[in-house]
Coordinates of C-alpha atoms in Angstrom, one line a residue:
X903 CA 0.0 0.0 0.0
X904 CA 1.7 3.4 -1.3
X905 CA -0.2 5.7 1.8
X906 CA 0.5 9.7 0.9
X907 CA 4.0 8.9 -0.1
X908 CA 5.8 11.5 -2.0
X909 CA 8.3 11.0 -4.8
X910 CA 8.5 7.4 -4.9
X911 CA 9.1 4.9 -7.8
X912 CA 8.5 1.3 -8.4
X913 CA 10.0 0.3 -11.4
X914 CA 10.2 -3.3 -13.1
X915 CA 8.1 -5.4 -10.5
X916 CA 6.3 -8.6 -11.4
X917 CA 3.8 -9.2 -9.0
X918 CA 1.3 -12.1 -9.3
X919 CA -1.4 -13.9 -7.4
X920 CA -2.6 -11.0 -5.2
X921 CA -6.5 -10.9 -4.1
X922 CA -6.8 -7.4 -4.4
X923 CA -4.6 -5.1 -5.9
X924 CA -1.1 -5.6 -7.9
X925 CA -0.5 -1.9 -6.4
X926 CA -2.9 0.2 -4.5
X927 CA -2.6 3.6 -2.9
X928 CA -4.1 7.1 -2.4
X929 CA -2.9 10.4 -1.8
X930 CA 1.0 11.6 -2.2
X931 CA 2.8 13.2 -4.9
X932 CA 5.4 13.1 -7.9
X933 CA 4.8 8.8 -8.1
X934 CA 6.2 7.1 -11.0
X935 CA 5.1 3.2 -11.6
X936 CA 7.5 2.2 -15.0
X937 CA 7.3 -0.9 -16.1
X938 CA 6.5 -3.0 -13.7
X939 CA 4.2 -6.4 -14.6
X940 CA 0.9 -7.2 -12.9
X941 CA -0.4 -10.7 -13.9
X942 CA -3.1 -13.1 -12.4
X943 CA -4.9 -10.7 -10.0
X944 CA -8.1 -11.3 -8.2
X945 CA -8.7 -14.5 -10.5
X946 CA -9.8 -16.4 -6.6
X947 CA -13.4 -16.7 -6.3
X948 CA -14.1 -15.4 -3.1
X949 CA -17.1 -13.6 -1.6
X950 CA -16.9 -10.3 -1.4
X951 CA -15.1 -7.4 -4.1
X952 CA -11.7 -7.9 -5.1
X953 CA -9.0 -7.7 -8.0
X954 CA -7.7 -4.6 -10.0
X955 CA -4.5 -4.6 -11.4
X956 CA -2.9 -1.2 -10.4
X957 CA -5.1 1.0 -8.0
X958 CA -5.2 4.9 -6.8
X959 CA -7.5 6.4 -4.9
X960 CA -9.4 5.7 -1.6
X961 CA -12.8 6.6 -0.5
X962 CA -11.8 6.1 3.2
X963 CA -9.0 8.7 2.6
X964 CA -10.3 11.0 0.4
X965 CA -8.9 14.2 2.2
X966 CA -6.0 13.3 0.4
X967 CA -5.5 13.7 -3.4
X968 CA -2.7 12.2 -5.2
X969 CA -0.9 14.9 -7.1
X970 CA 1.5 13.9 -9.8
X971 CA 1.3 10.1 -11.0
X972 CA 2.9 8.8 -14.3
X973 CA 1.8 4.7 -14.6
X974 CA 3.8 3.7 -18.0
X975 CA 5.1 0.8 -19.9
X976 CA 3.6 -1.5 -17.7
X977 CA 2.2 -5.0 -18.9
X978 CA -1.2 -5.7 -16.9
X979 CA -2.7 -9.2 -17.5
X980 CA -5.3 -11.3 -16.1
X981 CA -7.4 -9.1 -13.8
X982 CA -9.8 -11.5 -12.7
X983 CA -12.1 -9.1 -10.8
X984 CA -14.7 -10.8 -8.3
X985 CA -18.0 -7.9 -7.5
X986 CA -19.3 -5.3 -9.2
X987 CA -16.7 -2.8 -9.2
X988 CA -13.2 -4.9 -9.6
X989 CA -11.7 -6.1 -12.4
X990 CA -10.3 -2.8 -14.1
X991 CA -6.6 -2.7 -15.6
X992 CA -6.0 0.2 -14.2
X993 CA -8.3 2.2 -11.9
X994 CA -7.4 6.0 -10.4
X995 CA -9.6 8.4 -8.8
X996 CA -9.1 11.4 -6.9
X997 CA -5.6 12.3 -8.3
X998 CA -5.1 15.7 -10.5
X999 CA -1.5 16.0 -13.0
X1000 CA -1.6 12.3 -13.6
X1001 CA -0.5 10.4 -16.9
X1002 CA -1.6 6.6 -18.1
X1003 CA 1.0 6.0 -21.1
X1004 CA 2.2 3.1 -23.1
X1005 CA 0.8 0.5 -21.3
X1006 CA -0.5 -2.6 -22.2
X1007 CA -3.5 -4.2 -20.8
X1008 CA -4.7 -7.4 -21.7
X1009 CA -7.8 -9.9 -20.6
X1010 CA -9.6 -7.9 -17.7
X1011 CA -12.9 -8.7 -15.9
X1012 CA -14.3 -5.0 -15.9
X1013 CA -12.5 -1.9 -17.5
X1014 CA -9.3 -2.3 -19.2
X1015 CA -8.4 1.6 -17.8
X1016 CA -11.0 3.6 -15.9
X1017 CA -10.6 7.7 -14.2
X1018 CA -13.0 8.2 -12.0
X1019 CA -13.9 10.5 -9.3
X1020 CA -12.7 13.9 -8.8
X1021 CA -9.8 13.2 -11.7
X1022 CA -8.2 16.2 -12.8
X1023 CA -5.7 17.5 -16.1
X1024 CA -4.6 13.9 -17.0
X1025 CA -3.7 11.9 -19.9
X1026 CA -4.7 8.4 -21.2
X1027 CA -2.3 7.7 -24.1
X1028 CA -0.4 5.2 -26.1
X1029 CA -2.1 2.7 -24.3
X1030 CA -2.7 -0.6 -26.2
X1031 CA -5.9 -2.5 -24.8
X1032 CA -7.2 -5.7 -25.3
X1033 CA -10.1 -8.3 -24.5
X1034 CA -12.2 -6.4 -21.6
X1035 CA -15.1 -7.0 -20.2
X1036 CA -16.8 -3.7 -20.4
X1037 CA -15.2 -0.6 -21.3
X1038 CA -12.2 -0.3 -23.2
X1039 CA -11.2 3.3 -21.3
X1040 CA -14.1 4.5 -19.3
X1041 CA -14.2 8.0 -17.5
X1042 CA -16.8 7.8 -14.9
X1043 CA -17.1 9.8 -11.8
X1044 CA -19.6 8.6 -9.2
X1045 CA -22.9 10.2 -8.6
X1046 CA -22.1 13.9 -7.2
X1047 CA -18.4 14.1 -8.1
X1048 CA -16.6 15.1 -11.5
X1049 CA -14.1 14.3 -13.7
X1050 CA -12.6 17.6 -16.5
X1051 CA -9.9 18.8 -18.2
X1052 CA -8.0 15.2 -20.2
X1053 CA -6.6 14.1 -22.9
X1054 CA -7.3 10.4 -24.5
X1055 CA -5.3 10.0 -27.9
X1056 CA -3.2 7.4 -29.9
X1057 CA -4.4 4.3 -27.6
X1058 CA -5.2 1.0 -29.4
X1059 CA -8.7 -0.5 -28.2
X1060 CA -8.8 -4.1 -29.8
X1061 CA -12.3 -6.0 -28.5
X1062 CA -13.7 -4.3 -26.3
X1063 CA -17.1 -5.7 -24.3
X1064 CA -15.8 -9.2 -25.5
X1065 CA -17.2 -11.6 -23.2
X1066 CA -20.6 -12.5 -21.8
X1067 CA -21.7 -9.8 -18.8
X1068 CA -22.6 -11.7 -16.0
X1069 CA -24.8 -10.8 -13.1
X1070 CA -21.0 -10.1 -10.9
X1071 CA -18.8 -9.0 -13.2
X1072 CA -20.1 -5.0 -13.6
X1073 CA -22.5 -2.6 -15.4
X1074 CA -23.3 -2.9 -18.8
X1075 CA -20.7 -0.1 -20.3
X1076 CA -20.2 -2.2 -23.4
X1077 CA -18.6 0.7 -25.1
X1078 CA -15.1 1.5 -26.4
X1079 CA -14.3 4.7 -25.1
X1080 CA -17.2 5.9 -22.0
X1081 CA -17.1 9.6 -21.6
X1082 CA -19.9 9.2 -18.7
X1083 CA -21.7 11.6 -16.7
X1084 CA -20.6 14.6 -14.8
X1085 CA -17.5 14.6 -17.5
X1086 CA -16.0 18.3 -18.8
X1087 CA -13.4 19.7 -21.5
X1088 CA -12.8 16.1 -22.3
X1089 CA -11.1 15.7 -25.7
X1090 CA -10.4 12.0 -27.2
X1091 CA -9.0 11.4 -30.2
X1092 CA -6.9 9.6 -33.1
X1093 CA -7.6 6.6 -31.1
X1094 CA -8.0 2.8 -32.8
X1095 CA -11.1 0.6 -32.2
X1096 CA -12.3 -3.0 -32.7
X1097 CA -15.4 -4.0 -31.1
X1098 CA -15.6 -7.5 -29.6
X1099 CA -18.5 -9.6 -29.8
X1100 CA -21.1 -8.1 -26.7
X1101 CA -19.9 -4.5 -28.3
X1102 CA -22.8 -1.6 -28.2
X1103 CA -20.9 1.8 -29.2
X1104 CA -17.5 2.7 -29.8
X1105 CA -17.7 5.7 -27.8
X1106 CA -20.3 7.5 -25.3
X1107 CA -21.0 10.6 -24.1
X1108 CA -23.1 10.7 -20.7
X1109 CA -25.5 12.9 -19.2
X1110 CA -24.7 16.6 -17.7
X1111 CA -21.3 16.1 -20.2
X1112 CA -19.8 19.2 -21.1
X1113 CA -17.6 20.8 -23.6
X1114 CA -16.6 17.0 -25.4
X1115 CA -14.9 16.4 -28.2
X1116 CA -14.7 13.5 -30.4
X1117 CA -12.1 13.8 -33.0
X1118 CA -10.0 11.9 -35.8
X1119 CA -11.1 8.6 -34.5
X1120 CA -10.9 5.2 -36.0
X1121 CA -13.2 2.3 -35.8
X1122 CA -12.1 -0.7 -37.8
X1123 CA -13.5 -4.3 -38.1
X1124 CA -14.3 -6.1 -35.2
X1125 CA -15.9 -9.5 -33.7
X1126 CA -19.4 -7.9 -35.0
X1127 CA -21.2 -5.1 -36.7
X1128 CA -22.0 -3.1 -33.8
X1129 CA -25.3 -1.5 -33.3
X1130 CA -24.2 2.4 -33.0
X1131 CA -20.9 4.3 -33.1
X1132 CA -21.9 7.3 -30.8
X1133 CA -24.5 8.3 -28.6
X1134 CA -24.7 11.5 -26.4
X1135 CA -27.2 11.0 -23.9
X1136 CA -27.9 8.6 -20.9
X1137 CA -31.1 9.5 -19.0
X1138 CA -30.4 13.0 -19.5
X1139 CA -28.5 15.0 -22.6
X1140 CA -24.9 16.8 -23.2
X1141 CA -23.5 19.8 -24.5
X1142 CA -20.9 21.6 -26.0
X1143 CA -19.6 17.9 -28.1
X1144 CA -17.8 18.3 -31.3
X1145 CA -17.8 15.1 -32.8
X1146 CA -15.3 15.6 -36.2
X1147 CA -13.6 13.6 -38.8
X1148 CA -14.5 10.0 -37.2
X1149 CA -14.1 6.9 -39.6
X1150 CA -16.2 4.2 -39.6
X1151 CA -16.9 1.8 -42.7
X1152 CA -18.8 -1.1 -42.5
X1153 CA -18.4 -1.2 -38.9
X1154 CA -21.4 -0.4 -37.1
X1155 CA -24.8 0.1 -37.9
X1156 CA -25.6 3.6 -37.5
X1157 CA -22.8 6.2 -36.5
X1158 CA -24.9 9.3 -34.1
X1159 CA -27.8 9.1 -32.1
X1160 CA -28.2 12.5 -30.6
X1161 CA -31.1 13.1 -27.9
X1162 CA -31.6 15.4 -25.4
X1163 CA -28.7 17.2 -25.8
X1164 CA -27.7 20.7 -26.7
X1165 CA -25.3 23.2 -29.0
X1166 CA -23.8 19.6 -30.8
X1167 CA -21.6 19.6 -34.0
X1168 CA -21.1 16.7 -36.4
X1169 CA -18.3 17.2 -39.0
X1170 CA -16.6 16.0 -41.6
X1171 CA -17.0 12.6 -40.6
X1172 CA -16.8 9.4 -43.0
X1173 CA -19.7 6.5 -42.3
X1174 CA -20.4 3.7 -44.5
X1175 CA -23.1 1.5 -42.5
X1176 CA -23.7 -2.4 -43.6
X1177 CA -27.1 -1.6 -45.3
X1178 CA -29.0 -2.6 -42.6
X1179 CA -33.0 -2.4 -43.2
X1180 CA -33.3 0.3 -40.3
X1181 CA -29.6 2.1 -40.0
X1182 CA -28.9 5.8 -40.3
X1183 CA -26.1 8.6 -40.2
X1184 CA -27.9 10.4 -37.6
X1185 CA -31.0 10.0 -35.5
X1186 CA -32.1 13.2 -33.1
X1187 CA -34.4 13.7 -30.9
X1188 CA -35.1 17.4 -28.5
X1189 CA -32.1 18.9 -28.8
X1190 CA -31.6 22.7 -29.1
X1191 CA -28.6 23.5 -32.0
X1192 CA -27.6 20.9 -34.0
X1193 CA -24.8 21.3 -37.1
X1194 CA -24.3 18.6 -39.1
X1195 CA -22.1 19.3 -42.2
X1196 CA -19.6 18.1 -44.8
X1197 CA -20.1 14.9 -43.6
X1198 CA -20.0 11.9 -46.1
X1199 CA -22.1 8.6 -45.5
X1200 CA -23.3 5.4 -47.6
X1201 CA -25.2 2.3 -46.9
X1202 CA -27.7 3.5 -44.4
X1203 CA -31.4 3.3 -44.7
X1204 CA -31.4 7.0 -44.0
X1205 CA -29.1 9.8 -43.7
X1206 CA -31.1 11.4 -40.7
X1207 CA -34.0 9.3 -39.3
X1208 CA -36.0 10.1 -36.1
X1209 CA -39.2 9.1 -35.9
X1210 CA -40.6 11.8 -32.7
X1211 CA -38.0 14.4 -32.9
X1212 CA -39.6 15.9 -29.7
X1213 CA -38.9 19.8 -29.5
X1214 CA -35.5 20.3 -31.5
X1215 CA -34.5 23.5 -32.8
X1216 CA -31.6 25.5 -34.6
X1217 CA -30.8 22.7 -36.5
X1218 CA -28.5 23.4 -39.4
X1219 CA -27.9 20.3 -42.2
X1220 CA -25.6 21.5 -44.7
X1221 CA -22.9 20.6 -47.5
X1222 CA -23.2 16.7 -46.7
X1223 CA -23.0 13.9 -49.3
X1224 CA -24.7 10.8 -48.9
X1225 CA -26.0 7.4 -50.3
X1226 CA -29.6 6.1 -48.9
X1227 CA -31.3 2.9 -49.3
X1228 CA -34.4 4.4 -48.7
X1229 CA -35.6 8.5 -48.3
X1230 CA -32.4 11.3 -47.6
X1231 CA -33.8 12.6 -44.6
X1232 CA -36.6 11.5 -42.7
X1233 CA -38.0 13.4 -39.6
X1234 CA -41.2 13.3 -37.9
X1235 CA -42.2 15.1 -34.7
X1236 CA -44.4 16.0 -32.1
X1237 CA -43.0 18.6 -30.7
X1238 CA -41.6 21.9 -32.2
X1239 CA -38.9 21.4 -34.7
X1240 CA -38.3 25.2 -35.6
X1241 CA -35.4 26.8 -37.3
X1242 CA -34.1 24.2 -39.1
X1243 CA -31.6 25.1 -42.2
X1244 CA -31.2 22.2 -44.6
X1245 CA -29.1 23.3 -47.6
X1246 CA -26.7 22.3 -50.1
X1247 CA -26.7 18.6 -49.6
X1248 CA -26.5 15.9 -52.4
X1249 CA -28.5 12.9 -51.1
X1250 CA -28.9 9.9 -54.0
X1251 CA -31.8 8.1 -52.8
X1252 CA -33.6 5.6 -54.9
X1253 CA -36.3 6.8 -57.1
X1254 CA -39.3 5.3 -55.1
X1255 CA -37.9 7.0 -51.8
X1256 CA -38.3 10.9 -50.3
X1257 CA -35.2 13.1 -50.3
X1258 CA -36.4 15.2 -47.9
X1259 CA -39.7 13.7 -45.8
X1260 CA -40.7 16.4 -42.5
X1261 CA -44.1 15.7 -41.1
X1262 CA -46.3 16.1 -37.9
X1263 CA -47.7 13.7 -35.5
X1264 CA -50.1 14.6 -32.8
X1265 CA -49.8 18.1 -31.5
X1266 CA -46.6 18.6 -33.4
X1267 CA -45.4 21.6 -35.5
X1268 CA -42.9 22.9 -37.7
X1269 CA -41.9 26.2 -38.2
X1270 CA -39.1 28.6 -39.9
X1271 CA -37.6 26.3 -42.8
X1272 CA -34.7 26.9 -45.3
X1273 CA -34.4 24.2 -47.5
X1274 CA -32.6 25.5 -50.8
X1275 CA -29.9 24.0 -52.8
X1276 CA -30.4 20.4 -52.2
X1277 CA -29.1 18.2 -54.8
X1278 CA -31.6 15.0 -55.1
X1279 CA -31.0 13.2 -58.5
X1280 CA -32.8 10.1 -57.9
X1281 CA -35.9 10.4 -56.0
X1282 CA -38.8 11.6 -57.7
X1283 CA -40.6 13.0 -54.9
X1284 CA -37.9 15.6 -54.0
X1285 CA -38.9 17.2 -50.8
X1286 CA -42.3 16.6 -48.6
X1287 CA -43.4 19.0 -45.8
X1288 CA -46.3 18.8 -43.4
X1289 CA -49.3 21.3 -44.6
X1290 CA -49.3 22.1 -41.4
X1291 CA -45.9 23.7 -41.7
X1292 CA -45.1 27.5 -41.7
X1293 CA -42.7 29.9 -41.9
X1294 CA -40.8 29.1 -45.1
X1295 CA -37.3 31.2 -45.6
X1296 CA -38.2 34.5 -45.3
X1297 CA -41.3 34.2 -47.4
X1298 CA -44.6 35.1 -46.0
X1299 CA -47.7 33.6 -48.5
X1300 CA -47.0 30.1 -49.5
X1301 CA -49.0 27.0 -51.1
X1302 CA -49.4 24.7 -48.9
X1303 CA -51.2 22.2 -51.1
X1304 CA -48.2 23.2 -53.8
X1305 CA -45.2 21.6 -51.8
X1306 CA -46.7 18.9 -49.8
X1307 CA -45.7 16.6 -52.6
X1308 CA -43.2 18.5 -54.5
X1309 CA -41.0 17.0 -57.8
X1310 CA -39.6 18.5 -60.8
X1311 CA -40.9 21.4 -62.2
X1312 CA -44.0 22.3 -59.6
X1313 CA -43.9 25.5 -58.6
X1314 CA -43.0 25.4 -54.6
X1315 CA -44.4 29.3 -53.5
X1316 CA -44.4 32.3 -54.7
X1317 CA -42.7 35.6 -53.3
X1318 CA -45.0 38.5 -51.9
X1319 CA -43.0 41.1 -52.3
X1320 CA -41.9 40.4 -56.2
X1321 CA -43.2 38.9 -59.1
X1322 CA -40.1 36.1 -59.3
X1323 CA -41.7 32.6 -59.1
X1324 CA -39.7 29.9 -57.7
X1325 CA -39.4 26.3 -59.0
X1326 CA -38.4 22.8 -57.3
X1327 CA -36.1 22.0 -60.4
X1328 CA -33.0 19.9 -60.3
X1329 CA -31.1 23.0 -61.1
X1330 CA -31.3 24.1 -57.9
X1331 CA -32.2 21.0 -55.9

């Protein structure tokens, strides 16, 4: 037990066959652990929690934060894990200035590396993870405490969620990367991902997250086709998430679902679902300032899909390319969706399909749309709006019977203040 020490190392241990911990502690400063090798921890199955590989942090002692730890090229293997919250490669919490580099982590019965509590300006990189339970990296503080201000880049994440969750082994965080709740000014990126075969998302965002971004990040083939590559909600929304130039071919199922959340930017990202009857690029749901542009996407049923957008505003769809199997975009609501911007997109959807589809269900309206410059080749049923709809551009008398099914060459509304008579037209379309 490493008890408030300052400036210690431990360097090139092996330690095996512990019940608990390879190396525990809590508290002190300027601590270096360099390669030293934790094997066969925990792997006992007695009552009761135990079994992490290398551990900081302790509820009991939590008047003292560590301040300074650097855990690197260590080789963590076989952490058995026995309870609900054991198992983890690598586990810190409380501790500010601390760095996780260059380690590798292999076979664990919960996270493969987890920051939790009251974590502060750290650094997850270079780490190379494989076969865990749950979670290849998971930042979770507990309810009522925080984690903000880190770094996650350039770590390796090779089949993560890869066994069957039993009812001891943890919570069902079958994600790659778990940016969970109470999380702020959080950036992860150029990271490497391979689902394994219990795989759900490769990364998520949890609720009351803040300033998040998700950036430059790979997911490549895995045990399966996972179902989603990132959500941003969990009971409750985010805000503030950037998530820009992701890659994901073939991969997943659907790359964004987006709920409940607020002031959230999608970029630049590359998607190619497996053409899945109900996949997407991006479902959404009451969110207030969405931007989703110069993104490029193929093999999805839809491009956006929600079926009860709820109230979801400022929503801004611009300059993205995609490839549908069935209509472009395709939103229905019952709540308010209201200043929604939805130019300059090229969607190739089959003929038979919608390019753009927005309609009401029960008390819902739509309000304040700009949908200009939309390239739609295919379908012949360009755009559809709710009659119900108002607020068009900046254009005050419109034809609602005129655009509720609009194609080629019907005239879509006419401007009060001018004679100039606008056409739906693949010219402009």
């Amino acid at each position: 037990l490493m008890a408030n020490i300052a400036n210690a190392k431990v360097i090139d241990v092996d330690i095996t066959g512990t019940l608990d911990g390879g190396i525990r502690g809590y508290g002190g400063s300027n601590i270096v652990i360099d390669g030293v090798i934790v094997h066969d921890i925990g792997v006992s199955a007695l009552a009761g929690e135990c079994g992490m590989g290398i551990w900081f942090g302790d509820y009991a002692h939590y008047e003292n934060q560590t301040d300074g730890l650097l855990i690197q090229n260590c080789r963590i293997n076989n952490i058995g894990g026995v309870g609900l919250m054991r198992g983890d490669g690598i586990v810190v919490y409380n501790a500010k200035n601390f760095t996780l580099r260059n380690n590798n982590i292999t076979t664990v019965n919960r996270m493969g590396i987890s920051a939790g509590s009251d974590c502060l300006y750290f650094k997850i990189n270079g780490n190379y993870i494989v076969d865990t339970l749950l979670a290849g990296i998971d930042i979770e503080p507990d309810a009522h405490y925080t984690a903000s201000n880190f770094k996650i880049y350039n770590n390796t994440i090779i089949g993560f969620a890869s066994r069957f969750l039993t009812a001891t082994a943890g919570v069902g965080q079958l994600f790659g990367i778990d940016v969970h709740a109470n999380t702020s000014y959080g950036k992860v990126y150029k990271n490497i991902l391979a689902a394994g075969q219990y795989g759900t998302e490769a990364f998520h965002i949890g609720n009351h997250a803040d300033e998040i971004e998700i950036t430059d990040n790979d997911l490549i083939g895995g045990a399966v086709v996972i179902p989603l590559f990132i959500k941003t909600f969990d009971g409750s929304g985010s805000k503030h998430i950037k998530i820009n130039r992701n890659r994901a071919k073939g991969t997943c199922k659907s790359f964004a679902l987006i709920a409940m959340s607020e002031d959230v930017y999608i970029s630049e990202n590359i998607f190619s679902g497996n053409s899945s009857a109900d996949g997407y690029f991006l479902s959404v749901a009451t969110t207030l300032g969405l931007n989703v542009d110069y993104n490029r996407s193929s093999n999805t049923t839809n491009f956006i899909k929600s079926g009860d957008a709820g109230d979801t505003s400022n929503m801004k769809v611009t300059n993205n390319n995609a490839y549908t199997l069935g209509s472009g975009i395709e939103i229905v609501t019952s709540g308010l969706l209201s200043e929604v911007i939805m130019t300059g997109n090229s969607l190739l959807c089959p003929a038979s399909s919608i390019g753009i589809y927005l309609e009401v269900t029960m008390d819902g309206a739509i309000t304040n749309l700009n949908l200009r410059g939309n390239i739609i080749p295919l379908a012949t049923n360009k755009i559809y709006v709710s009659p119900s709809a108002t607020g068009w551009d900046t254009l005050t008398r419109n034809t609602r019977s005129q655009i509720s099914v609009a194609y080629n060459g019907m005239q879509l509304f006419e401007l009060s203040t001018n004679s100039n008579i606008q056409y739906l037209n693949n010219g402009w379309l």
